[in-house]
């Protein structure tokens, strides 16, 4: 039985990936490392913790001694790095934390892979490393050979980590792959993100704070499709390569908010346009031609179906998000969403 080390597995995409692997790969054991910061929720892994093929370890990937102990004990053949500070707004408030986790943490993991002979290191990245695209050029898409052009401390830290991963491949021969994905949505997403935030607020008849005029466009991908893509890259992807993962599901933020209102039967009057984010990217759009051509991956979930599945999940799992939306989060929420006068 092969051992896979999954970092950041108590987060949104990492947690969904854990369940995908446990279900689809009965010959894999998962060792999950997570530092359980604000976006890491151990209750996300309640079901996984009952599985004999799953081990959880509460450690920080920046802690070199702790990571060496994990590698020495479990000897993972494959490492999938989801662990990252990933909330753009928070990166604007505290860039240093993002640099240390997303860059130094990645370095620590790759050093351990080299020392203990891991067969593959996979870096989970983001389409935000490419910067943004103009709203009036729907013919333009992000491809893997574009130069990196980060707009926020978050995306700059991820771009830096990507370059470091590729440098380790060229300098040390470390077998690596990178996936850069568009916006994910689905179960277990932290309530600061657009879809769960608007759903929870609308459900409770609270204002729906939308940056600017809500015209920013994102390419949305159901999280299960992303998990399938990563597994295909691990199974058949070429070492040293970057694979874009996107769904050709471009949506304006304001249109998604209105869909959530329609789903809950809430009025659009709840929408409040707020002061725009600093350096807010206009449009993200992934060209997934490479992963389709080389690995045969295509998204299976249409947005119209995926958004209903997602909102149904939040309705059925109120305790999960109610336990999160409290305390420090409320104070942060007030600070981030200052309504325009």
CSV table of C-alpha atoms in Angstrom, one decimal:
chain,number,residue,atom,x,y,z
A,1,UNK,CA,0.0,0.0,0.0
A,2,UNK,CA,1.5,3.3,-1.1
A,3,UNK,CA,1.6,6.2,1.4
A,4,UNK,CA,0.5,9.7,0.3
A,5,UNK,CA,1.3,12.7,2.4
A,6,UNK,CA,-1.4,15.4,2.0
A,7,UNK,CA,-0.6,18.7,3.6
A,8,UNK,CA,-3.4,21.2,4.3
A,9,UNK,CA,-5.9,18.3,4.3
A,10,UNK,CA,-8.2,20.0,6.8
A,11,UNK,CA,-8.9,22.8,4.4
A,12,UNK,CA,-11.4,23.1,1.7
A,13,UNK,CA,-9.8,21.5,-1.4
A,14,UNK,CA,-7.4,19.3,0.7
A,15,UNK,CA,-10.3,17.8,2.6
A,16,UNK,CA,-12.3,17.0,-0.5
A,17,UNK,CA,-9.1,15.5,-2.0
A,18,UNK,CA,-8.7,13.3,1.1
A,19,UNK,CA,-12.2,11.9,0.6
A,20,UNK,CA,-11.7,11.4,-3.1
A,21,UNK,CA,-8.5,9.4,-2.7
A,22,UNK,CA,-10.0,7.3,0.2
A,23,UNK,CA,-12.9,6.4,-2.1
A,24,UNK,CA,-11.2,5.9,-5.4
A,25,UNK,CA,-7.8,4.5,-4.4
A,26,UNK,CA,-8.2,1.6,-1.9
A,27,UNK,CA,-4.5,0.9,-2.2
A,28,UNK,CA,-3.5,4.3,-0.9
A,29,UNK,CA,-2.9,5.3,2.7
A,30,UNK,CA,-3.1,9.0,3.5
A,31,UNK,CA,-1.0,10.8,6.1
A,32,UNK,CA,-2.5,14.3,6.5
A,33,UNK,CA,-0.5,17.2,8.0
A,34,UNK,CA,-2.3,20.4,8.9
A,35,UNK,CA,-1.5,23.2,11.3
A,36,UNK,CA,-5.2,24.0,11.8
A,37,UNK,CA,-5.1,27.7,11.3
A,38,UNK,CA,-8.3,29.7,10.8
A,39,UNK,CA,-9.1,27.9,7.5
A,40,UNK,CA,-8.3,24.4,8.7
A,41,UNK,CA,-11.2,22.7,10.3
A,42,UNK,CA,-10.7,19.2,11.9
A,43,UNK,CA,-14.4,18.5,11.8
A,44,UNK,CA,-14.1,18.5,8.0
A,45,UNK,CA,-12.2,15.2,8.5
A,46,UNK,CA,-14.6,13.5,10.9
A,47,UNK,CA,-15.4,10.7,8.6
A,48,UNK,CA,-11.8,10.3,7.4
A,49,UNK,CA,-10.6,9.9,11.0
A,50,UNK,CA,-12.6,6.7,11.2
A,51,UNK,CA,-10.8,5.2,8.3
A,52,UNK,CA,-7.9,2.9,9.0
A,53,UNK,CA,-6.1,4.2,5.9
A,54,UNK,CA,-6.0,7.7,7.3
A,55,UNK,CA,-3.7,9.3,9.8
A,56,UNK,CA,-3.9,13.0,11.0
A,57,UNK,CA,-0.9,14.9,12.3
A,58,UNK,CA,-1.2,18.4,13.7
A,59,UNK,CA,2.0,20.0,12.5
A,60,UNK,CA,3.2,23.1,10.6
A,61,UNK,CA,5.0,22.5,7.3
A,62,UNK,CA,7.5,25.3,8.2
A,63,UNK,CA,8.7,23.2,11.1
A,64,UNK,CA,11.7,21.3,9.5
A,65,UNK,CA,12.3,19.0,12.5
A,66,UNK,CA,8.6,18.0,12.7
A,67,UNK,CA,8.4,17.4,8.9
A,68,UNK,CA,11.6,15.2,9.0
A,69,UNK,CA,10.0,13.2,11.8
A,70,UNK,CA,6.9,12.6,9.7
A,71,UNK,CA,8.8,11.6,6.6
A,72,UNK,CA,11.1,9.3,8.6
A,73,UNK,CA,8.2,7.5,10.2
A,74,UNK,CA,5.8,7.2,7.2
A,75,UNK,CA,8.1,7.4,4.2
A,76,UNK,CA,5.5,8.8,1.8
A,77,UNK,CA,6.1,8.0,-1.9
A,78,UNK,CA,3.9,10.9,-3.0
A,79,UNK,CA,3.5,14.4,-1.4
A,80,UNK,CA,0.6,16.7,-2.4
A,81,UNK,CA,1.0,20.2,-1.0
A,82,UNK,CA,-2.3,21.9,-0.4
A,83,UNK,CA,-1.0,23.7,2.7
A,84,UNK,CA,-1.1,27.4,2.1
A,85,UNK,CA,-2.4,30.7,3.3
A,86,UNK,CA,-4.8,31.3,0.5
A,87,UNK,CA,-7.2,34.2,1.4
A,88,UNK,CA,-6.2,37.3,-0.7
A,89,UNK,CA,-7.7,39.8,1.7
A,90,UNK,CA,-5.7,38.4,4.6
A,91,UNK,CA,-2.5,38.5,2.5
A,92,UNK,CA,-3.0,42.3,2.1
A,93,UNK,CA,-3.3,42.7,5.8
A,94,UNK,CA,-0.3,40.3,6.7
A,95,UNK,CA,1.9,39.5,3.8
A,96,UNK,CA,4.7,38.0,5.9
A,97,UNK,CA,2.6,35.1,7.0
A,98,UNK,CA,1.9,34.2,3.4
A,99,UNK,CA,5.5,34.4,2.4
A,100,UNK,CA,6.7,32.1,5.2
A,101,UNK,CA,4.0,29.5,4.8
A,102,UNK,CA,3.7,29.4,1.0
A,103,UNK,CA,7.4,29.7,0.1
A,104,UNK,CA,9.5,28.4,3.1
A,105,UNK,CA,6.9,25.7,3.9
A,106,UNK,CA,7.2,24.4,0.3
A,107,UNK,CA,11.0,24.4,0.5
A,108,UNK,CA,10.9,22.4,3.7
A,109,UNK,CA,8.7,19.8,2.1
A,110,UNK,CA,10.8,19.5,-1.0
A,111,UNK,CA,14.0,19.2,1.1
A,112,UNK,CA,12.3,16.3,3.0
A,113,UNK,CA,11.3,14.7,-0.3
A,114,UNK,CA,14.9,14.8,-1.4
A,115,UNK,CA,16.2,13.4,1.8
A,116,UNK,CA,13.8,10.6,2.1
A,117,UNK,CA,13.4,9.7,-1.6
A,118,UNK,CA,9.8,10.6,-2.4
A,119,UNK,CA,8.7,9.6,-5.9
A,120,UNK,CA,6.7,12.7,-6.6
A,121,UNK,CA,6.1,16.2,-5.1
A,122,UNK,CA,3.0,17.9,-6.4
A,123,UNK,CA,2.4,21.6,-5.8
A,124,UNK,CA,-1.2,22.8,-5.8
A,125,UNK,CA,-1.1,26.3,-7.2
A,126,UNK,CA,-3.6,28.8,-8.5
A,127,UNK,CA,-4.5,30.7,-11.7
A,128,UNK,CA,-3.9,33.9,-9.8
A,129,UNK,CA,-0.1,33.6,-10.5
A,130,UNK,CA,-0.9,34.8,-14.1
A,131,UNK,CA,-2.4,38.1,-12.9
A,132,UNK,CA,-5.6,39.0,-14.7
A,133,UNK,CA,-7.2,39.4,-18.2
A,134,UNK,CA,-9.2,42.3,-19.6
A,135,UNK,CA,-12.9,42.1,-19.4
A,136,UNK,CA,-13.3,43.0,-23.1
A,137,UNK,CA,-11.1,40.2,-24.4
A,138,UNK,CA,-13.1,37.0,-24.0
A,139,UNK,CA,-10.7,35.4,-26.5
A,140,UNK,CA,-7.8,35.5,-24.1
A,141,UNK,CA,-7.0,32.7,-21.7
A,142,UNK,CA,-4.3,31.7,-19.2
A,143,UNK,CA,-1.9,29.1,-20.7
A,144,UNK,CA,1.0,27.3,-19.0
A,145,UNK,CA,3.7,29.2,-20.9
A,146,UNK,CA,2.5,32.7,-19.9
A,147,UNK,CA,4.9,34.8,-17.7
A,148,UNK,CA,3.8,35.0,-14.1
A,149,UNK,CA,2.3,38.4,-13.1
A,150,UNK,CA,1.0,38.3,-9.6
A,151,UNK,CA,-1.3,41.0,-8.3
A,152,UNK,CA,-1.5,40.3,-4.5
A,153,UNK,CA,0.9,39.1,-1.8
A,154,UNK,CA,-1.0,35.8,-1.9
A,155,UNK,CA,-0.5,35.2,-5.6
A,156,UNK,CA,3.1,36.5,-5.4
A,157,UNK,CA,3.8,33.9,-2.7
A,158,UNK,CA,2.3,31.1,-4.8
A,159,UNK,CA,4.2,32.2,-7.9
A,160,UNK,CA,7.4,32.2,-5.9
A,161,UNK,CA,6.7,28.7,-4.7
A,162,UNK,CA,6.0,27.6,-8.2
A,163,UNK,CA,9.3,28.9,-9.4
A,164,UNK,CA,11.1,27.2,-6.5
A,165,UNK,CA,9.4,23.9,-7.3
A,166,UNK,CA,10.6,24.1,-10.9
A,167,UNK,CA,14.1,25.1,-9.7
A,168,UNK,CA,14.3,22.1,-7.4
A,169,UNK,CA,13.4,19.9,-10.4
A,170,UNK,CA,16.1,21.4,-12.6
A,171,UNK,CA,18.8,21.8,-10.0
A,172,UNK,CA,18.3,18.6,-7.9
A,173,UNK,CA,16.3,16.4,-10.3
A,174,UNK,CA,13.4,16.3,-7.8
A,175,UNK,CA,10.3,14.7,-9.6
A,176,UNK,CA,7.7,17.4,-9.4
A,177,UNK,CA,4.4,18.5,-11.0
A,178,UNK,CA,2.3,21.7,-10.6
A,179,UNK,CA,-1.4,22.3,-11.1
A,180,UNK,CA,-2.8,25.8,-11.4
A,181,UNK,CA,-6.5,25.8,-10.9
A,182,UNK,CA,-9.4,28.2,-11.4
A,183,UNK,CA,-11.8,29.1,-8.5
A,184,UNK,CA,-13.1,26.1,-6.8
A,185,UNK,CA,-16.5,25.7,-5.1
A,186,UNK,CA,-18.2,22.9,-3.3
A,187,UNK,CA,-18.6,21.4,0.3
A,188,UNK,CA,-16.4,22.5,3.2
A,189,UNK,CA,-15.4,25.9,1.8
A,190,UNK,CA,-14.4,28.4,4.4
A,191,UNK,CA,-17.1,31.1,4.9
A,192,UNK,CA,-14.9,34.0,3.9
A,193,UNK,CA,-15.1,32.8,0.3
A,194,UNK,CA,-17.7,34.3,-2.1
A,195,UNK,CA,-20.3,31.4,-2.4
A,196,UNK,CA,-20.5,30.3,1.3
A,197,UNK,CA,-20.3,33.9,2.5
A,198,UNK,CA,-23.2,35.1,0.3
A,199,UNK,CA,-25.2,32.0,1.1
A,200,UNK,CA,-24.9,32.3,4.8
A,201,UNK,CA,-25.6,36.0,4.8
A,202,UNK,CA,-28.6,35.6,2.5
A,203,UNK,CA,-30.0,32.8,4.6
A,204,UNK,CA,-29.9,35.0,7.6
A,205,UNK,CA,-31.2,38.1,5.7
A,206,UNK,CA,-27.9,40.0,6.2
A,207,UNK,CA,-26.4,42.3,3.7
A,208,UNK,CA,-24.5,40.7,0.8
A,209,UNK,CA,-21.2,42.7,0.5
A,210,UNK,CA,-20.0,42.7,-3.1
A,211,UNK,CA,-16.7,44.2,-4.1
A,212,UNK,CA,-16.9,47.2,-6.5
A,213,UNK,CA,-19.8,46.5,-8.8
A,214,UNK,CA,-19.5,42.8,-8.9
A,215,UNK,CA,-18.2,42.7,-12.5
A,216,UNK,CA,-15.1,40.7,-11.8
A,217,UNK,CA,-15.1,37.4,-13.7
A,218,UNK,CA,-13.9,34.1,-12.4
A,219,UNK,CA,-13.7,30.6,-14.0
A,220,UNK,CA,-15.5,28.2,-11.6
A,221,UNK,CA,-14.7,24.6,-11.1
A,222,UNK,CA,-16.4,22.1,-8.9
A,223,UNK,CA,-14.0,20.8,-6.3
A,224,UNK,CA,-14.5,17.1,-7.2
A,225,UNK,CA,-13.4,17.8,-10.7
A,226,UNK,CA,-10.2,19.4,-9.4
A,227,UNK,CA,-9.5,16.4,-7.2
A,228,UNK,CA,-9.8,14.1,-10.2
A,229,UNK,CA,-7.4,16.3,-12.2
A,230,UNK,CA,-4.7,16.1,-9.5
A,231,UNK,CA,-5.0,12.3,-9.3
A,232,UNK,CA,-4.6,12.1,-13.1
A,233,UNK,CA,-1.5,14.3,-12.9
A,234,UNK,CA,0.0,12.1,-10.2
A,235,UNK,CA,-0.8,9.0,-12.1
A,236,UNK,CA,0.3,10.0,-15.6
A,237,UNK,CA,1.6,13.6,-15.6
A,238,UNK,CA,5.1,14.3,-16.8
A,239,UNK,CA,7.6,15.3,-14.2
A,240,UNK,CA,8.7,19.0,-14.4
A,241,UNK,CA,5.4,20.0,-16.0
A,242,UNK,CA,2.7,22.6,-15.2
A,243,UNK,CA,-1.0,21.7,-15.8
A,244,UNK,CA,-3.7,24.3,-15.9
A,245,UNK,CA,-7.1,23.0,-14.5
A,246,UNK,CA,-10.1,25.0,-15.5
A,247,UNK,CA,-13.8,24.5,-16.4
A,248,UNK,CA,-14.6,27.2,-19.0
A,249,UNK,CA,-17.3,28.3,-16.5
A,250,UNK,CA,-16.8,32.0,-16.4
A,251,UNK,CA,-19.2,33.9,-14.2
A,252,UNK,CA,-19.4,37.5,-12.9
A,253,UNK,CA,-19.4,37.7,-9.1
A,254,UNK,CA,-22.7,39.6,-9.1
A,255,UNK,CA,-24.4,36.9,-11.2
A,256,UNK,CA,-23.4,34.3,-8.7
A,257,UNK,CA,-24.7,36.3,-5.8
A,258,UNK,CA,-28.1,36.7,-7.6
A,259,UNK,CA,-28.2,32.9,-8.3
A,260,UNK,CA,-27.8,32.4,-4.5
A,261,UNK,CA,-30.6,34.9,-3.8
A,262,UNK,CA,-32.8,33.1,-6.3
A,263,UNK,CA,-32.0,29.7,-4.7
A,264,UNK,CA,-33.0,30.9,-1.3
A,265,UNK,CA,-35.9,33.1,-2.5
A,266,UNK,CA,-34.2,36.3,-1.2
A,267,UNK,CA,-34.5,39.8,-2.6
A,268,UNK,CA,-31.6,41.4,-4.6
A,269,UNK,CA,-32.0,44.4,-2.2
A,270,UNK,CA,-29.8,42.5,0.2
A,271,UNK,CA,-26.8,43.2,-2.1
A,272,UNK,CA,-24.6,46.0,-0.9
A,273,UNK,CA,-21.7,47.2,-3.1
A,274,UNK,CA,-18.6,47.8,-1.0
A,275,UNK,CA,-15.2,49.3,-1.3
A,276,UNK,CA,-13.2,47.3,-3.9
A,277,UNK,CA,-10.2,45.2,-2.9
A,278,UNK,CA,-6.8,46.7,-3.5
A,279,UNK,CA,-5.3,45.4,-6.7
A,280,UNK,CA,-8.5,43.4,-7.5
A,281,UNK,CA,-8.0,41.3,-10.6
A,282,UNK,CA,-10.6,41.7,-13.3
A,283,UNK,CA,-10.9,38.4,-15.0
A,284,UNK,CA,-9.5,34.8,-14.7
A,285,UNK,CA,-9.9,32.3,-17.4
A,286,UNK,CA,-8.0,29.0,-17.7
A,287,UNK,CA,-7.2,27.2,-20.9
A,288,UNK,CA,-7.1,23.5,-19.9
A,289,UNK,CA,-6.2,22.2,-23.4
A,290,UNK,CA,-2.9,20.7,-22.2
A,291,UNK,CA,-4.3,18.5,-19.4
A,292,UNK,CA,-7.1,17.4,-21.8
A,293,UNK,CA,-4.7,16.6,-24.6
A,294,UNK,CA,-2.1,14.8,-22.5
A,295,UNK,CA,-4.2,13.2,-19.7
A,296,UNK,CA,-7.8,13.2,-21.1
A,297,UNK,CA,-9.2,15.3,-18.2
A,298,UNK,CA,-12.3,17.3,-18.7
A,299,UNK,CA,-14.7,18.7,-16.0
A,300,UNK,CA,-17.7,16.6,-15.4
A,301,UNK,CA,-19.9,19.0,-13.3
A,302,UNK,CA,-21.8,21.8,-15.0
A,303,UNK,CA,-22.0,24.9,-12.9
A,304,UNK,CA,-25.8,24.9,-12.8
A,305,UNK,CA,-25.7,21.5,-11.2
A,306,UNK,CA,-22.6,22.1,-9.0
A,307,UNK,CA,-23.9,25.2,-7.5
A,308,UNK,CA,-27.1,23.5,-6.4
A,309,UNK,CA,-25.2,20.6,-5.0
A,310,UNK,CA,-23.0,23.0,-3.1
A,311,UNK,CA,-25.9,25.1,-1.7
A,312,UNK,CA,-27.8,22.0,-0.7
A,313,UNK,CA,-24.7,20.8,1.2
A,314,UNK,CA,-24.6,24.1,3.2
A,315,UNK,CA,-28.2,23.8,4.0
A,316,UNK,CA,-27.8,20.3,5.3
A,317,UNK,CA,-24.6,21.0,7.2
A,318,UNK,CA,-25.4,24.1,9.2
A,319,UNK,CA,-23.5,23.0,12.3
A,320,UNK,CA,-20.3,22.8,10.3
A,321,UNK,CA,-20.3,26.5,9.3
A,322,UNK,CA,-22.1,27.8,12.3
A,323,UNK,CA,-19.2,26.6,14.4
A,324,UNK,CA,-16.8,28.7,12.2
A,325,UNK,CA,-18.7,31.9,11.9
A,326,UNK,CA,-17.9,33.3,15.3
A,327,UNK,CA,-15.3,35.2,17.4
A,328,UNK,CA,-12.3,36.4,15.4
A,329,UNK,CA,-14.0,35.8,12.1
A,330,UNK,CA,-16.7,38.4,12.9
A,331,UNK,CA,-14.1,41.0,13.8
A,332,UNK,CA,-12.2,40.3,10.6
A,333,UNK,CA,-15.4,40.4,8.6
A,334,UNK,CA,-16.3,43.9,9.9
A,335,UNK,CA,-12.8,45.2,9.0
A,336,UNK,CA,-12.7,43.8,5.5
A,337,UNK,CA,-16.2,44.9,4.2
A,338,UNK,CA,-16.4,48.6,4.8
A,339,UNK,CA,-19.5,49.8,2.9
A,340,UNK,CA,-19.0,52.6,0.5
A,341,UNK,CA,-20.5,55.9,1.6
